[in-house]
XYZ file of C-alpha atoms in Angstrom:
401
model
C 75.506 70.378 118.682
C 77.389 71.169 122.007
C 79.704 74.190 122.362
C 79.788 75.004 125.930
C 77.603 75.067 128.798
C 75.217 77.870 128.202
C 71.793 77.211 126.064
C 70.686 80.647 124.775
C 67.114 80.565 124.145
C 64.027 83.131 124.110
C 62.764 83.002 128.010
C 61.038 85.565 130.292
C 63.245 88.037 132.068
C 64.149 87.495 135.705
C 62.999 90.159 138.156
C 65.547 92.082 140.048
C 63.852 91.158 143.194
C 64.639 87.317 142.803
C 67.794 87.559 141.078
C 70.623 85.553 142.197
C 74.455 85.465 140.895
C 75.708 82.239 139.637
C 79.138 81.838 138.058
C 81.801 84.690 137.519
C 84.429 84.553 134.703
C 87.284 86.951 134.098
C 89.621 87.631 131.258
C 92.695 89.769 132.385
C 94.277 91.598 129.448
C 97.222 93.604 129.518
C 94.772 96.855 129.264
C 91.548 95.503 130.276
C 89.652 93.308 132.608
C 86.548 91.918 130.915
C 83.644 90.030 133.234
C 81.024 87.778 132.254
C 78.647 86.919 134.977
C 75.125 84.851 135.118
C 72.190 85.947 137.102
C 68.919 84.060 137.674
C 65.614 83.954 139.323
C 64.589 80.335 139.715
C 65.597 76.697 139.063
C 62.765 74.912 137.239
C 62.228 71.167 138.159
C 62.281 70.081 134.507
C 62.879 71.701 130.925
C 59.808 70.837 129.778
C 57.801 72.900 132.210
C 58.428 76.278 130.447
C 56.691 76.310 127.057
C 59.611 79.010 125.944
C 62.139 76.162 126.678
C 61.643 73.086 124.028
C 63.407 70.258 125.301
C 64.587 67.010 123.444
C 63.393 63.850 125.135
C 66.753 63.341 126.463
C 66.788 66.792 128.284
C 63.321 66.277 130.009
C 63.830 66.052 133.672
C 66.846 67.699 134.079
C 67.130 70.889 136.159
C 67.395 74.652 134.134
C 68.613 77.407 135.458
C 67.089 80.688 133.372
C 68.565 84.346 133.243
C 70.799 86.313 131.872
C 74.481 86.929 130.747
C 75.826 89.950 131.822
C 79.302 91.910 130.729
C 81.526 94.516 132.524
C 84.884 95.767 131.744
C 87.462 97.757 133.718
C 90.946 99.371 133.091
C 93.642 96.822 134.326
C 95.552 99.716 136.076
C 92.585 100.476 137.971
C 92.136 96.471 139.001
C 90.881 97.564 142.703
C 87.669 99.241 140.702
C 86.938 95.676 139.107
C 87.881 93.908 142.571
C 85.043 96.664 144.498
C 82.293 95.881 141.708
C 82.850 92.255 142.070
C 82.382 92.699 146.053
C 79.556 95.322 145.543
C 77.358 92.939 143.362
C 78.066 90.134 145.482
C 79.531 87.865 142.532
C 81.178 85.740 144.645
C 77.843 84.327 146.136
C 78.041 81.974 142.950
C 75.853 79.142 142.475
C 78.126 75.751 142.401
C 77.562 75.218 146.383
C 73.498 76.101 146.047
C 73.442 73.111 143.091
C 75.373 70.207 144.700
C 78.993 71.094 144.312
C 81.586 70.915 146.958
C 82.002 74.068 149.441
C 85.257 74.730 148.224
C 83.893 75.508 144.691
C 82.478 78.816 145.896
C 85.729 80.139 146.384
C 87.132 79.432 142.823
C 86.727 81.778 140.033
C 87.532 80.925 136.208
C 90.264 83.284 134.916
C 91.987 83.587 131.621
C 94.504 86.078 130.414
C 98.007 87.257 131.471
C 96.547 88.720 134.551
C 95.315 85.341 135.910
C 98.945 84.657 136.645
C 99.861 88.076 137.687
C 97.164 88.948 140.044
C 96.103 85.832 142.035
C 97.490 87.020 145.156
C 95.614 90.136 144.751
C 92.368 88.275 144.177
C 93.086 85.929 147.199
C 93.915 88.815 149.682
C 91.067 91.071 148.697
C 88.525 88.930 147.784
C 89.522 85.283 149.466
C 89.204 83.625 146.057
C 91.399 81.589 143.951
C 91.644 82.227 140.184
C 91.022 78.858 138.204
C 93.302 79.411 135.096
C 92.248 78.810 131.756
C 94.269 78.786 128.535
C 93.780 81.980 126.635
C 93.518 80.813 123.104
C 91.221 78.118 124.128
C 89.035 80.474 125.810
C 89.108 82.928 122.704
C 88.369 80.326 120.529
C 85.332 78.805 122.631
C 84.016 82.382 123.081
C 83.909 82.862 119.329
C 82.308 79.610 118.135
C 79.839 80.156 121.302
C 78.740 83.533 119.567
C 78.774 82.842 115.937
C 76.688 79.487 116.614
C 74.250 80.784 119.425
C 73.682 84.383 119.170
C 71.638 86.353 116.424
C 72.302 89.017 115.376
C 75.830 88.717 116.628
C 78.010 88.659 113.322
C 78.022 91.770 110.849
C 79.824 93.405 108.255
C 80.649 97.106 108.231
C 81.416 99.294 104.899
C 80.864 102.651 103.948
C 78.764 103.594 107.428
C 76.594 100.298 106.190
C 76.177 97.921 109.139
C 74.609 94.297 107.883
C 74.313 91.550 110.055
C 75.005 88.134 108.742
C 73.409 84.990 109.553
C 75.766 82.319 109.355
C 75.339 78.592 108.460
C 76.379 76.440 111.166
C 77.349 73.651 108.780
C 79.562 76.173 107.020
C 81.501 78.073 109.732
C 84.676 76.118 109.713
C 87.465 77.096 108.851
C 87.685 80.715 109.703
C 90.691 83.268 110.545
C 89.969 84.899 114.139
C 91.823 88.095 114.520
C 91.873 89.090 118.342
C 92.934 92.624 118.394
C 93.739 93.465 122.258
C 96.981 95.181 123.216
C 98.815 93.076 120.897
C 96.993 91.134 118.249
C 96.737 86.869 117.559
C 95.530 85.534 114.375
C 93.904 82.292 114.824
C 92.741 79.753 112.244
C 89.755 78.122 113.337
C 88.840 74.474 112.109
C 86.376 73.453 114.529
C 85.434 73.221 118.083
C 88.635 72.756 120.254
C 90.459 72.597 117.006
C 92.845 75.735 116.082
C 96.388 77.179 115.462
C 97.647 80.535 116.143
C 99.090 81.413 112.772
C 100.369 84.705 113.092
C 100.090 88.076 115.186
C 101.660 91.482 115.433
C 102.679 93.635 118.371
C 101.048 96.654 116.877
C 97.774 96.687 118.259
C 95.380 98.401 120.666
C 98.237 98.841 123.035
C 100.199 100.642 120.535
C 97.362 103.088 119.761
C 96.762 103.772 123.187
C 100.783 103.966 124.173
C 101.712 106.456 121.238
C 98.686 108.255 121.709
C 99.228 109.042 125.544
C 102.660 110.258 124.397
C 101.512 112.327 121.732
C 98.252 113.499 122.607
C 98.492 113.650 126.510
C 94.987 111.753 126.510
C 94.141 110.354 129.792
C 92.351 107.065 128.540
C 91.540 104.975 125.596
C 88.220 106.302 124.980
C 89.296 109.846 125.046
C 91.699 109.184 122.180
C 89.303 107.120 120.065
C 86.748 110.011 120.460
C 89.478 112.524 119.458
C 90.071 110.388 116.182
C 86.461 110.874 115.103
C 87.013 114.678 115.075
C 90.299 114.585 113.488
C 91.925 114.910 109.856
C 94.483 112.484 109.200
C 95.350 114.279 105.685
C 96.958 116.853 107.922
C 99.265 114.258 108.975
C 99.553 111.388 106.405
C 101.224 111.574 102.979
C 98.415 110.605 100.717
C 98.990 109.297 96.852
C 97.462 112.525 95.540
C 100.552 114.468 97.544
C 102.817 112.483 95.551
C 100.995 112.617 91.921
C 99.790 116.094 92.096
C 96.228 115.208 93.366
C 96.022 112.591 90.962
C 94.936 108.667 91.070
C 97.794 106.278 90.665
C 95.304 104.344 88.266
C 97.903 101.679 86.950
C 98.269 100.008 90.114
C 94.537 100.779 91.452
C 95.373 103.615 94.045
C 93.138 106.452 94.563
C 94.735 110.196 95.484
C 92.866 109.808 98.910
C 94.705 106.442 99.899
C 97.564 106.753 102.489
C 100.960 106.413 100.865
C 102.881 106.922 104.225
C 101.693 107.346 107.645
C 102.694 110.308 109.565
C 104.824 111.666 106.559
C 103.418 114.934 105.798
C 105.027 116.007 109.095
C 108.543 115.722 107.682
C 108.369 118.522 105.178
C 106.592 120.824 107.966
C 108.291 123.404 110.052
C 106.368 122.549 113.219
C 106.628 121.369 116.670
C 104.418 118.770 118.250
C 102.486 121.330 120.149
C 101.351 122.808 116.441
C 99.634 119.839 115.569
C 96.020 118.926 116.829
C 95.472 115.914 119.011
C 92.354 115.121 117.242
C 94.470 114.731 113.823
C 97.517 112.933 115.290
C 94.810 110.306 116.818
C 93.135 109.816 113.622
C 96.421 109.294 111.838
C 97.302 106.692 114.512
C 93.964 104.848 114.261
C 94.143 104.445 110.089
C 97.780 103.517 110.567
C 97.199 100.572 112.857
C 94.003 99.687 111.496
C 95.306 99.459 108.142
C 98.066 97.384 109.176
C 95.986 95.027 110.899
C 93.553 94.642 108.050
C 96.230 93.763 105.622
C 98.100 91.464 107.568
C 94.892 89.362 108.601
C 94.180 89.408 105.155
C 97.687 88.010 103.771
C 97.100 85.180 106.737
C 93.791 84.353 105.091
C 95.334 83.984 101.741
C 98.120 81.342 102.848
C 95.205 79.145 104.209
C 92.663 80.120 101.694
C 90.200 81.652 104.123
C 87.645 83.856 102.646
C 86.101 84.351 106.217
C 87.960 87.082 108.915
C 86.368 87.547 112.113
C 87.412 90.529 113.965
C 86.966 91.181 117.580
C 88.632 92.635 120.750
C 88.075 96.092 122.660
C 90.472 97.942 120.143
C 87.486 98.087 117.661
C 84.647 99.096 120.369
C 82.066 99.271 117.499
C 83.842 102.185 116.543
C 82.962 103.165 112.977
C 86.158 104.793 111.601
C 88.091 101.641 112.896
C 85.545 98.904 111.292
C 85.559 100.902 108.179
C 89.429 101.050 107.661
C 90.128 97.349 108.738
C 86.919 96.240 106.021
C 88.574 98.664 103.301
C 91.906 97.160 104.120
C 90.554 93.879 103.488
C 88.454 94.510 100.724
C 91.223 96.245 98.760
C 93.923 93.776 99.015
C 91.644 90.594 98.389
C 90.105 92.468 95.355
C 86.585 92.325 97.342
C 87.067 88.310 97.621
C 87.208 88.380 101.265
C 85.276 90.038 103.714
C 85.798 91.373 107.530
C 83.361 90.326 109.900
C 82.572 91.963 113.390
C 80.993 90.722 116.452
C 78.289 92.766 119.015
C 80.297 91.148 121.893
C 83.846 91.564 120.324
C 85.622 92.250 123.248
C 84.348 89.243 125.810
C 85.542 86.077 123.851
C 87.999 85.283 126.338
C 85.565 85.718 129.316
C 82.812 83.800 127.618
C 85.385 81.092 126.972
C 86.373 80.925 130.595
C 82.711 81.149 131.611
C 81.783 78.093 129.412
C 84.696 76.096 131.043
C 82.713 75.733 134.329
C 81.196 72.290 133.224
C 83.208 70.922 136.084
C 81.672 73.106 138.826
C 77.874 72.254 138.253
C 77.157 73.213 134.684
C 76.175 70.195 132.550
C 75.723 69.986 128.717
C 75.030 72.973 126.377
C 72.690 72.759 123.618
C 71.821 75.558 121.434
C 67.987 75.775 120.370
C 66.750 79.165 119.566
C 68.811 82.459 120.595
C 68.113 86.089 121.306
C 70.319 88.878 121.744
C 68.808 91.900 123.591
C 70.115 95.262 125.014
C 67.472 97.377 127.404
C 66.220 99.782 124.875
C 66.269 97.156 121.809
C 69.028 98.779 120.368
C 72.825 98.932 119.886
C 74.526 100.803 122.866
C 76.313 104.180 122.251
C 79.417 103.939 120.051
C 78.608 100.008 119.714
C 79.907 99.362 123.338
C 78.707 97.235 125.844
C 78.310 98.004 129.830
C 77.174 95.734 132.393
C 73.543 96.642 131.861
C 73.695 94.640 128.616
C 72.564 90.961 128.655
C 71.970 88.003 126.812
C 68.988 85.961 127.643
C 70.107 82.238 128.459
C 69.642 79.121 130.379
C 71.831 76.382 131.406
C 71.297 72.805 132.233
C 72.604 71.808 135.685
C 74.330 68.582 136.783
C 72.007 66.491 138.830
């Protein structure tokens, strides 16, 4: 089963003193820059020399590079911080030249997203590297397939505060709908490795939440806005079914009294100015409006193709409980419980992972998944579900000879 150029398996952790950086890949989006890079401590002469790396007969005698995949992110408007990070971590001291590729390969970094076309001159000027552009949709799908097949626990459902990891049968993965929520939203029907079609999307996404939130609340960044939403009460802003029906449910069509009938509509009848509303309540209403909309449109597209599995990813979600719950409830409601929303632990790094896996022409060979382990430093999920550069996936790669 070949899905890229990294083999996840249970291995010993490299020590900091021996670690070397090999291969950096970028996903430069409209709002965020995502990085994936691989660090290693050694190259074994053969995969059979390490008991924790079982190898098939065809793999014996091939060089194995052991280490970790690391993740980091930056705001695109602060791209110089990203460049400083790459320089400070010496992420340009990559592995291709060490392992037999041409010397020019060390100056090439795989990149996807619109920023790969927008900022190549900046990376050339500041770091002396060229961005080798990888197709954004190809990378999203490759990254998603990689995580769903190679990493466990990775995919999970979330409803009413309950998080449940899902073990996916590799023979029953396809087809599924991938909903990537970045600044905008892309909905991709995935039929197999390299087989996909972008079937829909919406311009109401993470950028909408951030942009409107900045205008209405004066928040300075996405995380501040998201934290505010957790403290807010959208009932002050939104018109609910109960507001229309005197506190009662509309049972005939299955609407409970607390369901949102119209986002932001309660302010119409209030004799108030913007300054009279709490930023917390505004951000909560915004989050509910956008998450509900994405959940509904996603299900309707899944319905078009008879898909029961919908995978939501992208840094709009950020492991945020209210976001996931709102999306999941929307999918559950409109599908009458027949479809499920699923989320990913590495939700925001699909494009960067796909970009990373396109390095096979730069010194990496086959990827075959055996046994996978995903770890964080403390063994638990990070705060608010987010990943930082200290989180990693233990992995190994076969090298070309």
